[in-house]
CSV table of C-alpha atoms and ligand atoms in Angstrom, one decimal:
chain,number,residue,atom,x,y,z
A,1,UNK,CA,-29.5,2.8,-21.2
A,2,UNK,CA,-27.9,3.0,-18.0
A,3,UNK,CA,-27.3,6.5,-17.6
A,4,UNK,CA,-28.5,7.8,-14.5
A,5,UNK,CA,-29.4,4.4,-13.0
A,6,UNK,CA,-26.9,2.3,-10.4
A,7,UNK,CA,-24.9,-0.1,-12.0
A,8,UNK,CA,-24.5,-3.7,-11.2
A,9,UNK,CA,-20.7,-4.7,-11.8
A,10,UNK,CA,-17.9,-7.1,-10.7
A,11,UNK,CA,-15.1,-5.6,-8.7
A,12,UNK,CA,-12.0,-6.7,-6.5
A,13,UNK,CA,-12.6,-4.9,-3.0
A,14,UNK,CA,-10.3,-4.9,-0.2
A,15,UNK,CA,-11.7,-5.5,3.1
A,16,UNK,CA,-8.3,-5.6,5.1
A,17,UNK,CA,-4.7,-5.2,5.2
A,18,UNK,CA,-2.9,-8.6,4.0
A,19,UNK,CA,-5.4,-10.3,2.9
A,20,UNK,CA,-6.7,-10.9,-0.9
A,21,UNK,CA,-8.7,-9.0,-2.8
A,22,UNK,CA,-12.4,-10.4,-2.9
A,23,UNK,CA,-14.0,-10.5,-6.7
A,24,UNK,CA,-17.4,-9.3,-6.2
A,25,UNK,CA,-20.4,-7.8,-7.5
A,26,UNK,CA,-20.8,-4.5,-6.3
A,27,UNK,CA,-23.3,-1.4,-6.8
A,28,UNK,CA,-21.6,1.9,-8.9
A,29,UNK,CA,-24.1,5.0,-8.4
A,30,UNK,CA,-24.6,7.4,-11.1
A,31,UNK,CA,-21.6,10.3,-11.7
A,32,UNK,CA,-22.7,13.0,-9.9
A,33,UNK,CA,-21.7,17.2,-10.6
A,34,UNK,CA,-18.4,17.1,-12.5
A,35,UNK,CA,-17.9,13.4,-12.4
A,36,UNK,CA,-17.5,11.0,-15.0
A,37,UNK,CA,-18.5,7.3,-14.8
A,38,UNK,CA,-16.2,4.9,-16.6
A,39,UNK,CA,-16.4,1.0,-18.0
A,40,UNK,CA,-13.0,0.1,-17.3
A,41,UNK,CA,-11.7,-2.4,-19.6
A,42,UNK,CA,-8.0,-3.0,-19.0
A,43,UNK,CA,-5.9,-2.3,-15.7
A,44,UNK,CA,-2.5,-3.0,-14.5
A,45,UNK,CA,-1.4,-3.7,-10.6
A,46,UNK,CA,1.2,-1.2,-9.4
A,47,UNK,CA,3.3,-1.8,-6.9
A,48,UNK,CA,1.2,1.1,-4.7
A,49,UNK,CA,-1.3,-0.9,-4.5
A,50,UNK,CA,0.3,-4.0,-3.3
A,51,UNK,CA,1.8,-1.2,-0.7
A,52,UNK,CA,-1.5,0.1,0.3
A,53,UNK,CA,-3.1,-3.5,0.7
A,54,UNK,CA,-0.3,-4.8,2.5
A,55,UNK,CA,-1.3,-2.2,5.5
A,56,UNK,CA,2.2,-0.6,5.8
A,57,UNK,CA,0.6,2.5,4.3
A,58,UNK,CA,-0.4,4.8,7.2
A,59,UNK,CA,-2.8,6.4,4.9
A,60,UNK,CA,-4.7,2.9,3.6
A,61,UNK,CA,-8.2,2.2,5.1
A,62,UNK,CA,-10.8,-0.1,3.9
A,63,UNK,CA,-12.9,-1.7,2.9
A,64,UNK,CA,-11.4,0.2,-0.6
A,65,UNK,CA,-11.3,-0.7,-4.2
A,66,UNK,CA,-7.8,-0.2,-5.4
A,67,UNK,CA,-6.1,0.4,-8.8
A,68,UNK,CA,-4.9,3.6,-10.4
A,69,UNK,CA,-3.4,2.2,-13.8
A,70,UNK,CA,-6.3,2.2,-15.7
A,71,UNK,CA,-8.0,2.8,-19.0
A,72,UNK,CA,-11.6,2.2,-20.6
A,73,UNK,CA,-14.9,4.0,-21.9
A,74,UNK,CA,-17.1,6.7,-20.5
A,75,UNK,CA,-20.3,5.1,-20.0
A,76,UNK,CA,-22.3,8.5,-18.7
A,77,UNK,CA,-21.2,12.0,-16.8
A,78,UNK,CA,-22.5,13.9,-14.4
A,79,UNK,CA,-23.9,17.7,-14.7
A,80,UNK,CA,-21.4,20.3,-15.9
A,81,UNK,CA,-18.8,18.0,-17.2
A,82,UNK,CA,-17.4,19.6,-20.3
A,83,UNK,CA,-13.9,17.9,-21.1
A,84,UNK,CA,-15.3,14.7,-21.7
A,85,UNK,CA,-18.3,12.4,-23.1
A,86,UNK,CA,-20.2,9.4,-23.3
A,87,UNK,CA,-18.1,6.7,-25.9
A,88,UNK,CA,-14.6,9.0,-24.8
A,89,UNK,CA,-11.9,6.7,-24.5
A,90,UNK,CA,-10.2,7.8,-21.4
A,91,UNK,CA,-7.0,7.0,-19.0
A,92,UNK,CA,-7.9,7.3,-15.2
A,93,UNK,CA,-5.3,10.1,-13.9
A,94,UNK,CA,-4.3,9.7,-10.2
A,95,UNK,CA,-2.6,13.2,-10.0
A,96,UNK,CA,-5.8,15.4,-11.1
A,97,UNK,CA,-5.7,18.7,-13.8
A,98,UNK,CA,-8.0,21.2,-12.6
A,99,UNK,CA,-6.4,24.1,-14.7
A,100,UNK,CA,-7.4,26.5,-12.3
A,101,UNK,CA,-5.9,26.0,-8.8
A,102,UNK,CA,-3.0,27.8,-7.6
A,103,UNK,CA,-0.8,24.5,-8.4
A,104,UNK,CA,-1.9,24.2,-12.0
A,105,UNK,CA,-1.4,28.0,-13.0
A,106,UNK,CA,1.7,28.1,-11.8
A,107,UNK,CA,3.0,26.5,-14.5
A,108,UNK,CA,5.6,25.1,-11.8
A,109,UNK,CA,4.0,21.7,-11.0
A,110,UNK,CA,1.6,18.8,-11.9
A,111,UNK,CA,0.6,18.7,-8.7
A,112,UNK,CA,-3.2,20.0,-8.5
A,113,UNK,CA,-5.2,20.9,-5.4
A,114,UNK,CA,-8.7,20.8,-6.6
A,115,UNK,CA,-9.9,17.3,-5.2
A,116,UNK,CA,-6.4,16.5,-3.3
A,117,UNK,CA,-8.4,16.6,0.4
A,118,UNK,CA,-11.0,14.4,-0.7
A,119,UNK,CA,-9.3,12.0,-3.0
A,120,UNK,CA,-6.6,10.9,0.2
A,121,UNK,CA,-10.0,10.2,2.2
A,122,UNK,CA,-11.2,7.6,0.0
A,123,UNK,CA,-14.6,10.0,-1.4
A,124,UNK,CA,-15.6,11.8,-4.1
A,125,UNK,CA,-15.2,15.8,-3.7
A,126,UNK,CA,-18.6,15.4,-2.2
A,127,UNK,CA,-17.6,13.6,0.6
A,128,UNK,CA,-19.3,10.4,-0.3
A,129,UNK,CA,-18.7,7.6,-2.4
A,130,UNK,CA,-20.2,6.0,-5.2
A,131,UNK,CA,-19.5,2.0,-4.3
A,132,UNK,CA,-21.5,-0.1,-2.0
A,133,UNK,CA,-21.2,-3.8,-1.6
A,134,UNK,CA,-24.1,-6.3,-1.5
A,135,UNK,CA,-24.5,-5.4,2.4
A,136,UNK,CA,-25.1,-1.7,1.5
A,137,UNK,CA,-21.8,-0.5,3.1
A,138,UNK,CA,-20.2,2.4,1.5
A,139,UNK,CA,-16.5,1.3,-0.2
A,140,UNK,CA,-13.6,3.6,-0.2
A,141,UNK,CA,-12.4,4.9,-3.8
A,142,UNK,CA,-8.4,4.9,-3.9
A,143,UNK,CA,-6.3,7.7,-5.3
A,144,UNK,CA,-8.7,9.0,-7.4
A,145,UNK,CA,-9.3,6.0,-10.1
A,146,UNK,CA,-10.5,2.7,-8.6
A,147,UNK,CA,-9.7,1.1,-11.1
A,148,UNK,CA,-10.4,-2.6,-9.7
A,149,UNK,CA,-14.0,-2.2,-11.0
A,150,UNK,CA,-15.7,-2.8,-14.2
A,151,UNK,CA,-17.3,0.4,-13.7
A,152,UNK,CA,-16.0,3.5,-11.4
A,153,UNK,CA,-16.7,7.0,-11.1
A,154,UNK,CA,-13.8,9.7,-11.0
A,155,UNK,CA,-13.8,13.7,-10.8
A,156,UNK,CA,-13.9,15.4,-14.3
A,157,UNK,CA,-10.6,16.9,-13.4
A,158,UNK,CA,-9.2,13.2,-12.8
A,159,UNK,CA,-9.6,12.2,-16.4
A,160,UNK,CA,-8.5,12.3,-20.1
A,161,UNK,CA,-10.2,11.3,-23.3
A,162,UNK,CA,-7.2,10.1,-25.7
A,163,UNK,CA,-7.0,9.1,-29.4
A,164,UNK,CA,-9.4,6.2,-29.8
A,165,UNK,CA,-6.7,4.4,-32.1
A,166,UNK,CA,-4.8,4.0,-29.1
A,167,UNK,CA,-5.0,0.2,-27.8
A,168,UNK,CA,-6.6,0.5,-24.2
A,169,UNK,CA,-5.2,-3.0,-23.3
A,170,UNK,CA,-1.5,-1.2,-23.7
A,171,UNK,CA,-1.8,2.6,-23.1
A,172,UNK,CA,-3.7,1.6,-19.7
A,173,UNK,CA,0.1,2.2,-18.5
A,174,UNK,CA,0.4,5.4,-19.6
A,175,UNK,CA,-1.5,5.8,-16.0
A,176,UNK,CA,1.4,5.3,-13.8
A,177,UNK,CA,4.3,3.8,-14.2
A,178,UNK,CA,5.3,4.3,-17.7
A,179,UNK,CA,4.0,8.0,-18.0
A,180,UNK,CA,6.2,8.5,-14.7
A,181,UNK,CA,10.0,7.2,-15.8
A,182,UNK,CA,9.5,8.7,-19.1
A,183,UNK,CA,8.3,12.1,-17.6
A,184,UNK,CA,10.7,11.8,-15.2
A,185,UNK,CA,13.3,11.5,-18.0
A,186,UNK,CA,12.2,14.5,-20.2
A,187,UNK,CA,10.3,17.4,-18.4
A,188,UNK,CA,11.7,17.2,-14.5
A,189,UNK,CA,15.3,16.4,-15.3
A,190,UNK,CA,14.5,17.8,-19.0
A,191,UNK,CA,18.1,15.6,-19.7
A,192,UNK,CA,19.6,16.5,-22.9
A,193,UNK,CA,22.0,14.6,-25.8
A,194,UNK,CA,25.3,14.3,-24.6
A,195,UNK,CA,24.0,13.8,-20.7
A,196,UNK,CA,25.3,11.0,-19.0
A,197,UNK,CA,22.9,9.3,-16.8
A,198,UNK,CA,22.6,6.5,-13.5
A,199,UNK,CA,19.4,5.1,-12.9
A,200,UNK,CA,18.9,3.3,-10.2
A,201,UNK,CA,16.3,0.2,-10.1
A,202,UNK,CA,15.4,-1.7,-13.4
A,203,UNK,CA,11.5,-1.6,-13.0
A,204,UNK,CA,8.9,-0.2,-15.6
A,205,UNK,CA,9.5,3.3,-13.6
A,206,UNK,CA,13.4,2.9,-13.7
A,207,UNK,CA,13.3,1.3,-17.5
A,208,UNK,CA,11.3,4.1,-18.7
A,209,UNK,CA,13.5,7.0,-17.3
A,210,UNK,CA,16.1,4.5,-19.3
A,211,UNK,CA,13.8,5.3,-22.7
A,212,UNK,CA,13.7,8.8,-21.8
A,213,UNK,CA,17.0,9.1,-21.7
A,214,UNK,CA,17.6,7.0,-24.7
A,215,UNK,CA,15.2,9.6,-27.0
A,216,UNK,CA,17.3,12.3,-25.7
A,217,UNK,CA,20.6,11.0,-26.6
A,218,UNK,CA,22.1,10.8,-23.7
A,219,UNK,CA,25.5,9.8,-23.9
A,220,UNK,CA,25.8,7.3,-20.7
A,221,UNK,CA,22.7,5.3,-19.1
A,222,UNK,CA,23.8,3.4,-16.2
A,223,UNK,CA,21.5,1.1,-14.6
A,224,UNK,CA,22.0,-0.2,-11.4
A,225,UNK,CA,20.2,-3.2,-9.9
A,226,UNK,CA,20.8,-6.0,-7.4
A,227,UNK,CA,19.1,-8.4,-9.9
A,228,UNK,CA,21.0,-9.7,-12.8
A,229,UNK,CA,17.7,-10.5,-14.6
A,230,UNK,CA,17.3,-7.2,-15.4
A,231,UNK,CA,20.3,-6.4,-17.6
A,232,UNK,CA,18.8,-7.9,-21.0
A,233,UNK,CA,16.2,-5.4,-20.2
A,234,UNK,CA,18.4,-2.3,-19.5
A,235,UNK,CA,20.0,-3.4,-22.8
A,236,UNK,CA,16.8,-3.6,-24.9
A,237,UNK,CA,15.6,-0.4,-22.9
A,238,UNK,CA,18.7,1.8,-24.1
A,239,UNK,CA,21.4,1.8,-21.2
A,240,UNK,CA,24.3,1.5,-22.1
A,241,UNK,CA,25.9,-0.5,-19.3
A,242,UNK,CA,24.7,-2.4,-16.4
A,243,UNK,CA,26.0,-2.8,-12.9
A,244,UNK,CA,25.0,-5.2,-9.9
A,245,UNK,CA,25.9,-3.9,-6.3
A,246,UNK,CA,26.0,-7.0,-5.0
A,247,UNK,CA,28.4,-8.8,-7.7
A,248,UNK,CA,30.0,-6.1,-9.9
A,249,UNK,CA,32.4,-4.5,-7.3
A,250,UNK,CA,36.0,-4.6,-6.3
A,251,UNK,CA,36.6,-5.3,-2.4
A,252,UNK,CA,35.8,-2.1,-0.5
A,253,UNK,CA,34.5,-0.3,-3.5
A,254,UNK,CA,31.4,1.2,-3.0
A,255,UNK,CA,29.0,1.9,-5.8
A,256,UNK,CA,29.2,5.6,-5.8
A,257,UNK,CA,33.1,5.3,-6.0
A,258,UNK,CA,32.5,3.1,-9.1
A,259,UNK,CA,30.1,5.5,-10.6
A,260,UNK,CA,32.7,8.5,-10.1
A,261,UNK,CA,35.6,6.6,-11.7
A,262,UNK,CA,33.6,5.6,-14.5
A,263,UNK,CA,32.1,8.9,-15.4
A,264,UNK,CA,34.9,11.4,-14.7
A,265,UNK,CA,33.9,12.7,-11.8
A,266,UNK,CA,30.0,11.6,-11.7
A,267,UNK,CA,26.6,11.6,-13.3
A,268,UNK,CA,25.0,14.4,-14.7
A,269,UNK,CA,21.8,13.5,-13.7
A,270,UNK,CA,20.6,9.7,-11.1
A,271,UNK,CA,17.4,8.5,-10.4
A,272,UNK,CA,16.1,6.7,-7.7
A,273,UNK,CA,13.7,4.2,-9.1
A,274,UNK,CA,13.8,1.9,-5.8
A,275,UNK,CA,11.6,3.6,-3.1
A,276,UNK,CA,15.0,2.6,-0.8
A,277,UNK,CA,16.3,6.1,1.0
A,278,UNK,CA,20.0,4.2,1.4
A,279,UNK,CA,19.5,4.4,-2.3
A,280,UNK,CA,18.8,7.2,-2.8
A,281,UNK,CA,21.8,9.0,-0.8
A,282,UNK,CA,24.0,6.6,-2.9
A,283,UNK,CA,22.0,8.6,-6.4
A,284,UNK,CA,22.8,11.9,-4.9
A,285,UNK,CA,26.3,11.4,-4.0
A,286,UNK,CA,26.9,9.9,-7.5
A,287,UNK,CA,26.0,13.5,-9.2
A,288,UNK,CA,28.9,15.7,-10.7
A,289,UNK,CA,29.8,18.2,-7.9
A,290,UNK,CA,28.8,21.7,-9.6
A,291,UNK,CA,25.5,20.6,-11.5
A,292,UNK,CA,24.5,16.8,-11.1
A,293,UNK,CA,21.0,16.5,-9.9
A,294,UNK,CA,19.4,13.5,-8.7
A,295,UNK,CA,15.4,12.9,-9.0
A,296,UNK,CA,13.5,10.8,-5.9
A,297,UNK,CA,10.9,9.0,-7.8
A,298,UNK,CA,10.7,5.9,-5.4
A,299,UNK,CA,8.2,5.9,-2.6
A,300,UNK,CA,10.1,5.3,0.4
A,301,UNK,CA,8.3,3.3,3.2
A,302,UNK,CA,6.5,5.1,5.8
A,303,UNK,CA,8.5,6.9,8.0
A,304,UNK,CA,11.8,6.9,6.3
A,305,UNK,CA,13.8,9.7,5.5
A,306,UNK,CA,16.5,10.6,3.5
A,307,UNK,CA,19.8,11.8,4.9
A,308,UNK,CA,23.5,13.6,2.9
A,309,UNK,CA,26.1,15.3,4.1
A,310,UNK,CA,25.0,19.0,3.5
A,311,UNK,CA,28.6,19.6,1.7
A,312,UNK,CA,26.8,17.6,-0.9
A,313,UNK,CA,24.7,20.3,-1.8
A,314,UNK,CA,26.9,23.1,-0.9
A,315,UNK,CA,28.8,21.6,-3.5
A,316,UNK,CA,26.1,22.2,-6.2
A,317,UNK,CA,24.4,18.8,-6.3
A,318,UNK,CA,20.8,19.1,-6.7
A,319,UNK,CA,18.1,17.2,-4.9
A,320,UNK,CA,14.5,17.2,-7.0
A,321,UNK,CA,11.2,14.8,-7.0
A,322,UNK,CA,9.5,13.7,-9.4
A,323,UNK,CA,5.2,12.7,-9.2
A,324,UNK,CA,3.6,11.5,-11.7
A,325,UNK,CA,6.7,12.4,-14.2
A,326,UNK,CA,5.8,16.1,-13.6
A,327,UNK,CA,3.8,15.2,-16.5
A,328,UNK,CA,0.2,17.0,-16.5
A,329,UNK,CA,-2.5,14.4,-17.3
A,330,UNK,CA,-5.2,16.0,-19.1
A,331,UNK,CA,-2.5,18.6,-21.0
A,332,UNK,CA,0.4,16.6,-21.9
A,333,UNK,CA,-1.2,12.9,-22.4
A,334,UNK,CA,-2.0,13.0,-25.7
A,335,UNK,CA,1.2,14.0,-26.7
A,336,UNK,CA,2.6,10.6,-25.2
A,337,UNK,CA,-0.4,9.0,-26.8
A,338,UNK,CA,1.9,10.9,-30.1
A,339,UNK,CA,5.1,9.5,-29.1
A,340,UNK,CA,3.7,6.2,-28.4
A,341,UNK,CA,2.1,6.2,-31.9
A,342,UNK,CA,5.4,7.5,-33.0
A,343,UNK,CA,7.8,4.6,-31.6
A,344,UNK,CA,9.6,6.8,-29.3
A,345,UNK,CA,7.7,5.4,-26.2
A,346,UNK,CA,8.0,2.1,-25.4
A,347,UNK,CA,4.9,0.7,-24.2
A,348,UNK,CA,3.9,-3.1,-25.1
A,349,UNK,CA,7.4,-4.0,-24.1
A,350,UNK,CA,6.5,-3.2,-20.5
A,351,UNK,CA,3.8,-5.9,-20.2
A,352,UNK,CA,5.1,-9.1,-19.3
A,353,UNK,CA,1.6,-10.9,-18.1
A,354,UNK,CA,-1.7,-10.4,-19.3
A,355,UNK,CA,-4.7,-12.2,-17.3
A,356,UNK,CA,-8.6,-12.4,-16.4
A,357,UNK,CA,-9.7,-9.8,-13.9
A,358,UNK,CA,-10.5,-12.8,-11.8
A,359,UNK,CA,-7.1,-13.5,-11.5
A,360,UNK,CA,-6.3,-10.3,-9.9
A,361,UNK,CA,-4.6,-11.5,-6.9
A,362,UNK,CA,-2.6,-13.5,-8.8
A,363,UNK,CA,-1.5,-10.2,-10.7
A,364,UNK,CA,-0.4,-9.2,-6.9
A,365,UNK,CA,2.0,-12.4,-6.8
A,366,UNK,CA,3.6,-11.8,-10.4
A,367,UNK,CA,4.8,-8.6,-9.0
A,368,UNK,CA,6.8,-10.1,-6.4
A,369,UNK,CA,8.9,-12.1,-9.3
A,370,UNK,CA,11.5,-10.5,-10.9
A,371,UNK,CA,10.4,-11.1,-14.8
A,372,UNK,CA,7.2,-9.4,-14.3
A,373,UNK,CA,7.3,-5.6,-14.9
A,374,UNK,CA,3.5,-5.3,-15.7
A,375,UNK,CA,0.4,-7.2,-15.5
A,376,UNK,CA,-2.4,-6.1,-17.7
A,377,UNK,CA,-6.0,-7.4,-16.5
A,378,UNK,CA,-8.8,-7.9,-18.8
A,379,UNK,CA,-11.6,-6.9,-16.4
A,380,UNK,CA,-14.0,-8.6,-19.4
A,381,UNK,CA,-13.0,-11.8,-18.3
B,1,LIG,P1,9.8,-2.4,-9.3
B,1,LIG,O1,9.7,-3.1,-8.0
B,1,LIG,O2,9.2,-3.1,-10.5
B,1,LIG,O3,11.3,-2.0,-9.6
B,1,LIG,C1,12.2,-1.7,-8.6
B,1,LIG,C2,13.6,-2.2,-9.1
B,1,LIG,O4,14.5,-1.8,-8.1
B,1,LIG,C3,13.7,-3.8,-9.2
B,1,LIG,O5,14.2,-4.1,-10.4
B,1,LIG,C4,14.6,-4.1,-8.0
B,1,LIG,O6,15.4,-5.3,-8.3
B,1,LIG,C5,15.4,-2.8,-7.9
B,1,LIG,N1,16.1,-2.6,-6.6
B,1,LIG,C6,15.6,-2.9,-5.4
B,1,LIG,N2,16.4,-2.6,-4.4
B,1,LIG,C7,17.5,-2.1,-5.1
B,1,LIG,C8,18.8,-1.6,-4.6
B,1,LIG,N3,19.1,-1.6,-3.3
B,1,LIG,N4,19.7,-1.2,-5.5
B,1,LIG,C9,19.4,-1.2,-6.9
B,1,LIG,N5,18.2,-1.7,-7.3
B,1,LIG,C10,17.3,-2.1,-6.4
B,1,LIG,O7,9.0,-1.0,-9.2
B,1,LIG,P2,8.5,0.1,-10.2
B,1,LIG,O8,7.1,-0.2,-10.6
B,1,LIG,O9,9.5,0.3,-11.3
B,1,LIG,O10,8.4,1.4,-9.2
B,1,LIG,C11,9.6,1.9,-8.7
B,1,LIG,C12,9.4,2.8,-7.6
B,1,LIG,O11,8.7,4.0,-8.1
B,1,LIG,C13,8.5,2.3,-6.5
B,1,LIG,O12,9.0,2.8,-5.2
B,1,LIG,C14,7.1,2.9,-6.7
B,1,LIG,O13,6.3,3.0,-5.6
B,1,LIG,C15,7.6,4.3,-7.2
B,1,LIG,N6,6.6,5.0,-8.1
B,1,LIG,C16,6.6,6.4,-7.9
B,1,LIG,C17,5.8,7.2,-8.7
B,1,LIG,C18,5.9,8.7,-8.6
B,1,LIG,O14,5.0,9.3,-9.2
B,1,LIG,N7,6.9,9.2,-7.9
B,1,LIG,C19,4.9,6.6,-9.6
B,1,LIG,C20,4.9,5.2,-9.7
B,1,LIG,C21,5.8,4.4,-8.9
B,2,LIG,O1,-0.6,16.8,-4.2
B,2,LIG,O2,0.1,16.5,-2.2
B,2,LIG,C1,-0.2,16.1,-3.3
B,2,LIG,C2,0.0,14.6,-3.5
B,2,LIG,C3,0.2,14.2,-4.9
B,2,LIG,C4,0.4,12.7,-5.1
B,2,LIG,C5,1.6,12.4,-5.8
B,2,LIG,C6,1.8,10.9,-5.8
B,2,LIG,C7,3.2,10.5,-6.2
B,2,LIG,C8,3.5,9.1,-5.8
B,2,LIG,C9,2.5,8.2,-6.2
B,2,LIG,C10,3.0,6.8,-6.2
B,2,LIG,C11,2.6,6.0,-7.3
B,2,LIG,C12,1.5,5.6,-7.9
B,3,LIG,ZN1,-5.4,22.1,-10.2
């Protein structure tokens, strides 16, 4: 019985920028008012994380335990927690479902407000956090999940209890990257049959937007990206052609001229799946004029910005973003759990290495190769 009690647990923490994750045992205090302690069991490294640790993020501190793809058991919950229970499979949610802030009764956004202040700070809605190394220093938690620890503790609001059919060593991605392309795909651009469609960066963000697309019926999916590896996996993912920047393009052509010519005039909908703001210029000027949109789902570097020609929009092309898929974690996640179950969500297919949780920075390496989309840890092992 460990309810109530600190828990003893291996985790990776982050001390400092650049340097790799140390495997650790640390302390996980008890889940406090409205917070739910979880036994993670299967996480995937994103490339936020490998952003945050690499100390280009202005908002990273440390000593922090990263990891937001996650998935596992709740082990014991705090006072007043009512959506979920001890033995509740659940997926860690870094974009939180109050159902009660301005945000989420808007029925505008995802985006939720309830423990947004806290969770950029690296605490708990208290103000404090729940991790503490050997030395009895206090650890950062990261976006809201931490899920580099056998056990963590996240907000009520930060969490869903899914179908426990559903394999936690594969629906772990329905945490980020997965959830986001395919949201992406169906509720922010909400494309429809018939839509033709660029997508720009072959990824497990950009390849899902492809399988959004693909369910839809879309008519055209374009991928662009500068690596050639990636075209079997546009293929396999739905698109229906394939272009390289670098190698596919007359003398002089650019890739938005190429885009125009091949679509009669230009996409109905792009999507920026690269985090590069050049990029992302080139997806909006690719749109139709009168109705194309294009949707930012890359996260640019820090202090970047994106840059048109306002006749662009004047024109009727349409600028949107996209978090989290606009998808709302503890509403809409069960119905992906549904299409997953289903065979219209692609899942498994996305996970191209599996390892130990001791092997995490490893994980960190695979994602700087091109035929890794997604490595799964087994934080058992
Ligand atoms: P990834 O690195 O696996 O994929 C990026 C792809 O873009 C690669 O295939 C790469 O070859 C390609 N690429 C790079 N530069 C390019 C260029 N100039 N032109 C065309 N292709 C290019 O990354 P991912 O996991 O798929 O994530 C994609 C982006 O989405 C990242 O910026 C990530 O931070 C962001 N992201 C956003 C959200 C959100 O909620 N908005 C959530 C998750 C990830
Ligand atoms: O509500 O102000 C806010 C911030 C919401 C966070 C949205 C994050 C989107 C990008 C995350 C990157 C990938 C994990
Ligand atoms: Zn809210």
């Amino acid at each position: 019985m460990t309810a109530g009690k600190p828990i003893k647990c291996i985790a990776a923490v982050a001390y400092e920028a650049g340097k790799p994750l140390t495997v650790e045992e640390i302390t996980v205090d008890p889940p406090k008012a409205h917070e739910v302690r979880v036994k993670i069991d299967y996480t995937a490294v994103c490339h936020t994380d490998a952003y945050t640790l690499s100390g280009v993020d202005p908002e990273g501190a440390f000593p922090a335990i990263l990891g937001h793809e996650g998935a596992g058991i709740v082990e014991s919950v705090g006072e007043s927690v009512t959506n979920v229970k001890p033995g509740d499979h659940v997926i860690a949610l870094y974009t939180a479902e109050c159902q009660k802030c301005k945000f989420c009764t808007s029925n505008k956004t995802n985006l939720c407000s309830s423990v947004r202040a806290t969770q950029g700070k690296g605490v708990m809605p208290d103000g404090t956090s729940r991790f503490h190394n050997a030395k009895g220093e206090d650890l950062l938690h990261f976006m809201g999940c931490s899920t580099f620890s056998r056990y963590t503790v996240l907000a009520d609001v930060s969490v869903v209890a899914i179908d426990p059919k559903a394999p936690l060593e594969k629906v772990c991605l329905l945490g980020c990257g997965v959830t986001t392309g395919y949201g992406a795909a169906v509720k922010t651009a909400n494309v429809q049959k018939g839509d033709t469609v660029a997508v720009f960066g072959a990824g497990t963000v950009g390849l899902s937007v492809v399988q959004g697309a693909k369910v839809r019926g879309c008519s055209k999916i374009i991928v662009v990206d500068i690596n050639d590896d990636k075209k079997t996996w546009a293929s396999e993912f739905g698109a229906t052609d394939f272009i390289n920047p670098m190698k596919d393009l007359k003398k002089g052509e650019t890739i938005v001229d190429k885009l125009v010519e091949i679509t009669d005039g230009g996409l109905d909908f792009t999507f920026d799946c690269t985090g590069n703001v050049n990029v992302m210029r080139d997806a909006l000027e690719a749109c139709h004029k009168g109705w194309g949109q294009s949707i930012i789902i890359g996260v640019a570097a820090a202090g970047k910005e994106i840059s048109t020609r306002p006749f662009q929009l004047v024109t009727g092309r349409v600028w949107k973003g996209s978090a989290f898929g606009g998808i709302k974690g503890r509403s809409e996640m069960n119905g992906l759990i549904s299409d997953y179950f289903d065979g219209k969500l692609k899942v498994d297919e996305f996970i191209t290495h599996r390892r130990g949780f001791t092997e995490i920075n490893d994980a960190f390496e695979d994602l700087h190769h091109g035929d890794c989309l997604r490595t799964v840890l087994d934080l058992s092992k």
